[in-house]
Tab-separated table of C-alpha atoms in Angstrom:
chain	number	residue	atom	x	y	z
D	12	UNK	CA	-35.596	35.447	27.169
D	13	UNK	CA	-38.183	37.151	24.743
D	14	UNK	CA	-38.674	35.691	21.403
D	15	UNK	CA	-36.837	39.444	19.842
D	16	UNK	CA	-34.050	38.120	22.406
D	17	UNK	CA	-33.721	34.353	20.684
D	18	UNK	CA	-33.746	35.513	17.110
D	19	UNK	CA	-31.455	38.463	16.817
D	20	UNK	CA	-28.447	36.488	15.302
D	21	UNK	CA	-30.440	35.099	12.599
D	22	UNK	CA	-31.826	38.423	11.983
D	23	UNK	CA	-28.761	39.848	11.348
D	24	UNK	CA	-27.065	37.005	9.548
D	25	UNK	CA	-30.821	37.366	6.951
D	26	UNK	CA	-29.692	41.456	7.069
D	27	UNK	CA	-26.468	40.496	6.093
D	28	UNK	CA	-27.418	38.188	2.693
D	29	UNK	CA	-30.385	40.862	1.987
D	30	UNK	CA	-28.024	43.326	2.064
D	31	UNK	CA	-30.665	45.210	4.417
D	32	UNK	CA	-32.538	46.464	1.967
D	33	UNK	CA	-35.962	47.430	1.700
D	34	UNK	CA	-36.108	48.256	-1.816
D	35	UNK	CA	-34.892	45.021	-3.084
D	36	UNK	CA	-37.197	42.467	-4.971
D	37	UNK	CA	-36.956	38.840	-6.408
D	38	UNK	CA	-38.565	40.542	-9.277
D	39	UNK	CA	-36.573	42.525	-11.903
D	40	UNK	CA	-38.285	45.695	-13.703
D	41	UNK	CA	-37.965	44.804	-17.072
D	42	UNK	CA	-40.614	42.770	-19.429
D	43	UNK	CA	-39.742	41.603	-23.516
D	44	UNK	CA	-42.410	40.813	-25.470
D	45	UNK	CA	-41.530	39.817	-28.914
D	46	UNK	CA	-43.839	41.037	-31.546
D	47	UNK	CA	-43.250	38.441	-34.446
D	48	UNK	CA	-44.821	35.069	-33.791
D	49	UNK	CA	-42.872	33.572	-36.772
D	50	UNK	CA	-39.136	35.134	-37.497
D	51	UNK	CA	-37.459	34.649	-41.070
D	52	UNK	CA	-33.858	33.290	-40.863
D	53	UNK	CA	-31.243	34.418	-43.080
D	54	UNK	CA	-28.908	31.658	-43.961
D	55	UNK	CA	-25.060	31.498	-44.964
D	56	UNK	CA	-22.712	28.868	-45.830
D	57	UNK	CA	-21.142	29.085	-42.153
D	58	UNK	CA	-23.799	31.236	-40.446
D	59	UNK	CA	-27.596	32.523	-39.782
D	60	UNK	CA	-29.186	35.575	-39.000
D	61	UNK	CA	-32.373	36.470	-37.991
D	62	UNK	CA	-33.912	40.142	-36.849
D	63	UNK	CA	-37.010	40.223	-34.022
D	64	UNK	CA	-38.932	43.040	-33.133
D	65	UNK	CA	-39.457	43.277	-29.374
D	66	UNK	CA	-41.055	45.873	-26.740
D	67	UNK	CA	-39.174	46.021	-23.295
D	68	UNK	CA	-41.134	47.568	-20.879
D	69	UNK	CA	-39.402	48.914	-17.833
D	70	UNK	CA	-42.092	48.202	-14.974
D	71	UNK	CA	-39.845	49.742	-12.222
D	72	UNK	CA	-41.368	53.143	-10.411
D	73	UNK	CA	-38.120	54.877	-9.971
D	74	UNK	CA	-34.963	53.013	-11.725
D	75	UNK	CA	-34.130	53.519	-15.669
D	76	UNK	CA	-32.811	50.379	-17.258
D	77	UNK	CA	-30.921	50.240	-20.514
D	78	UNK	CA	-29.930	46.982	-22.818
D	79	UNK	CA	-26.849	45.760	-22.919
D	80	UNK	CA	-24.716	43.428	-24.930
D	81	UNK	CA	-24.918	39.467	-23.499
D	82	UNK	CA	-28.457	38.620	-25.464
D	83	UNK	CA	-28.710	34.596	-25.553
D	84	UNK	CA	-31.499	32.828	-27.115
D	85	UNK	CA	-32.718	29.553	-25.911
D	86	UNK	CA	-34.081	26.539	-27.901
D	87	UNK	CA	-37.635	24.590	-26.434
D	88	UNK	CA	-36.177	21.057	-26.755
D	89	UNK	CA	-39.143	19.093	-25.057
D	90	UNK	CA	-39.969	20.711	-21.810
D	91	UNK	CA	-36.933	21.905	-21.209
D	92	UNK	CA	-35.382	25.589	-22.633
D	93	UNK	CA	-31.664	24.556	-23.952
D	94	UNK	CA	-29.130	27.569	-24.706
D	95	UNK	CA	-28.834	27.807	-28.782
D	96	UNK	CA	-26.946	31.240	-28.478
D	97	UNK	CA	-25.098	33.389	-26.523
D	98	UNK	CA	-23.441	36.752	-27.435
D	99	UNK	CA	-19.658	37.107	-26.564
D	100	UNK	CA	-19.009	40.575	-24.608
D	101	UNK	CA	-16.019	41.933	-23.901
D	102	UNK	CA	-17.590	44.923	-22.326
D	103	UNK	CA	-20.557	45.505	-20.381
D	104	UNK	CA	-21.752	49.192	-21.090
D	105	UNK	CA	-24.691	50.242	-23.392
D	106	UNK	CA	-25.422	48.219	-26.670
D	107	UNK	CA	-26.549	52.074	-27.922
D	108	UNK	CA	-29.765	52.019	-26.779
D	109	UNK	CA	-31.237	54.920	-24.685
D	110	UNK	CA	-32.200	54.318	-21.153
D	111	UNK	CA	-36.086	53.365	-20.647
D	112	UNK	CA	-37.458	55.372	-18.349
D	113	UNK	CA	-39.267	54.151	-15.013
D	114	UNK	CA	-42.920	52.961	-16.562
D	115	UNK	CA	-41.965	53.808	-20.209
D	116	UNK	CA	-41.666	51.120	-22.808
D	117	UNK	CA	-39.168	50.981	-26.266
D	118	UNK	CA	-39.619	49.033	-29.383
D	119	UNK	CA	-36.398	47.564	-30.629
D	120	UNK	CA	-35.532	45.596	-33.332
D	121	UNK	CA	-32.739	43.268	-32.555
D	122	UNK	CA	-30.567	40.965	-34.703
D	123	UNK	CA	-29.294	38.065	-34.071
D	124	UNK	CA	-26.307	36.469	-35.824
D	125	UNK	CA	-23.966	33.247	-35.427
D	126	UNK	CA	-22.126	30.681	-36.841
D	127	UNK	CA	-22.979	27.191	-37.609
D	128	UNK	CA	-19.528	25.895	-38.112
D	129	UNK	CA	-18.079	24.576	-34.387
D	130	UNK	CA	-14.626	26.614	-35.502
D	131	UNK	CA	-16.341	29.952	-34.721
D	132	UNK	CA	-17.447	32.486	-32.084
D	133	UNK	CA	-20.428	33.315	-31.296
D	134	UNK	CA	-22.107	29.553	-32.306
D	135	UNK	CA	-25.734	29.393	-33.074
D	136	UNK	CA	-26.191	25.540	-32.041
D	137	UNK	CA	-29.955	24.683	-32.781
D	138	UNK	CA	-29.350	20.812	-32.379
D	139	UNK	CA	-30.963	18.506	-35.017
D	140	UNK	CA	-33.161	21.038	-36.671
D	141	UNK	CA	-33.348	24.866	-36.923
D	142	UNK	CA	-37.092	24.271	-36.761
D	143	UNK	CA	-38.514	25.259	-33.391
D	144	UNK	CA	-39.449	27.665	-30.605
D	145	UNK	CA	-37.168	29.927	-29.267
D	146	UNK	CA	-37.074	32.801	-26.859
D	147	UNK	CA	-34.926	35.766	-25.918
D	148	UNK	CA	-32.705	36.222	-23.012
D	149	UNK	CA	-31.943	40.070	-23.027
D	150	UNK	CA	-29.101	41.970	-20.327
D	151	UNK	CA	-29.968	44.805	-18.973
D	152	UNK	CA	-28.583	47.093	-16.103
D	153	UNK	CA	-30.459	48.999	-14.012
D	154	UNK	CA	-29.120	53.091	-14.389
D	155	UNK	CA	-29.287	55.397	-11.463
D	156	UNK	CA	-27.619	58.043	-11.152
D	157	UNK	CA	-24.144	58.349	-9.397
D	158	UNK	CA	-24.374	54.659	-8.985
D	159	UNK	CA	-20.459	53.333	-9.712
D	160	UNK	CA	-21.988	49.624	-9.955
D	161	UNK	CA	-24.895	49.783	-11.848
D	162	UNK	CA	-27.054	46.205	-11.181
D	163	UNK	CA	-26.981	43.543	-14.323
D	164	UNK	CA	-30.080	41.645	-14.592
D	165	UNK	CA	-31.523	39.533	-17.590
D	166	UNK	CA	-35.300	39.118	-19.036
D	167	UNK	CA	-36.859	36.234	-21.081
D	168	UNK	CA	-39.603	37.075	-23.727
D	169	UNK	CA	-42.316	35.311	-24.599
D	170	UNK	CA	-41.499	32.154	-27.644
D	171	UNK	CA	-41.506	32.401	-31.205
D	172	UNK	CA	-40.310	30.605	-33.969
D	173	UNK	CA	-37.733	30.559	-36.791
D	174	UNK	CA	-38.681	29.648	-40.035
């Protein structure tokens, strides 16, 4: 028995979760940086807002991505990142943003807004203090052409804070 002979099953069973790809990676093509090392808030009797500037850079050679709704942000509570936010969807197409290009980057500014009351959707739940760092989660899906299921994947960006 040759050693191709021994390992064929698990070969295929590793081509079956892989999906036999070649062109898949544990690495998704998009990179946020926010720009603002400090963000203002804008605060309501039930609610906050605040707006971020942030390049995405699409580092893929050959797939366009575009942003779409499903942006969280998460709180630094420690050592550990703790979900503060999450945008409700109800559909997962284009937030109106154009498709980034394969090696292109876009500026966006992005606002974020949710309650503080616990009787409302979408909650902005920054624990004891809205003092802090935070980061953004951003959706995106990857965009080729004549694709019917298009491949949702999310990004972090580098911390800031909210004062």
């Amino acid at each position: 028995v040759t050693v191709c002979g021994r390992y064929w099953k698990m070969f295929i069973v590793a081509c079956i979760v892989t999906g036999c790809s070649a062109n898949m990676t544990a690495a998704h093509p998009a990179a946020v940086r926010v720009l603002d090392a400090e963000v203002a808030v804008e605060q309501f009797p039930q609610s906050l807002s605040f707006v971020v500037t942030a390049v995405v850079r699409n580092s893929s050679r050959t797939v366009p991505i575009r942003r779409t709704c499903g942006t969280r942000v998460e709180k630094l509570s420690g050592n550990l990142w703790t979900t503060a936010y999450a945008e409700i969807c109800v559909s997962a197409g284009g937030v109106g943003a154009e498709a980034i290009a394969p090696g292109d980057s876009a500026t966006e500014r992005i606002r974020v807004s949710g309650y503080t009351s616990p009787l409302h959707l979408p909650r902005f739940d920054f624990g004891d203090s809205l003092a802090g760092e935070y980061r953004l989660w951003l959706t995106f899906l990857d965009v080729r052409m004549g694709d019917p299921s298009p491949r949702m994947f999310q990004a972090a960006s580098n911390s800031f804070r909210l004062r």
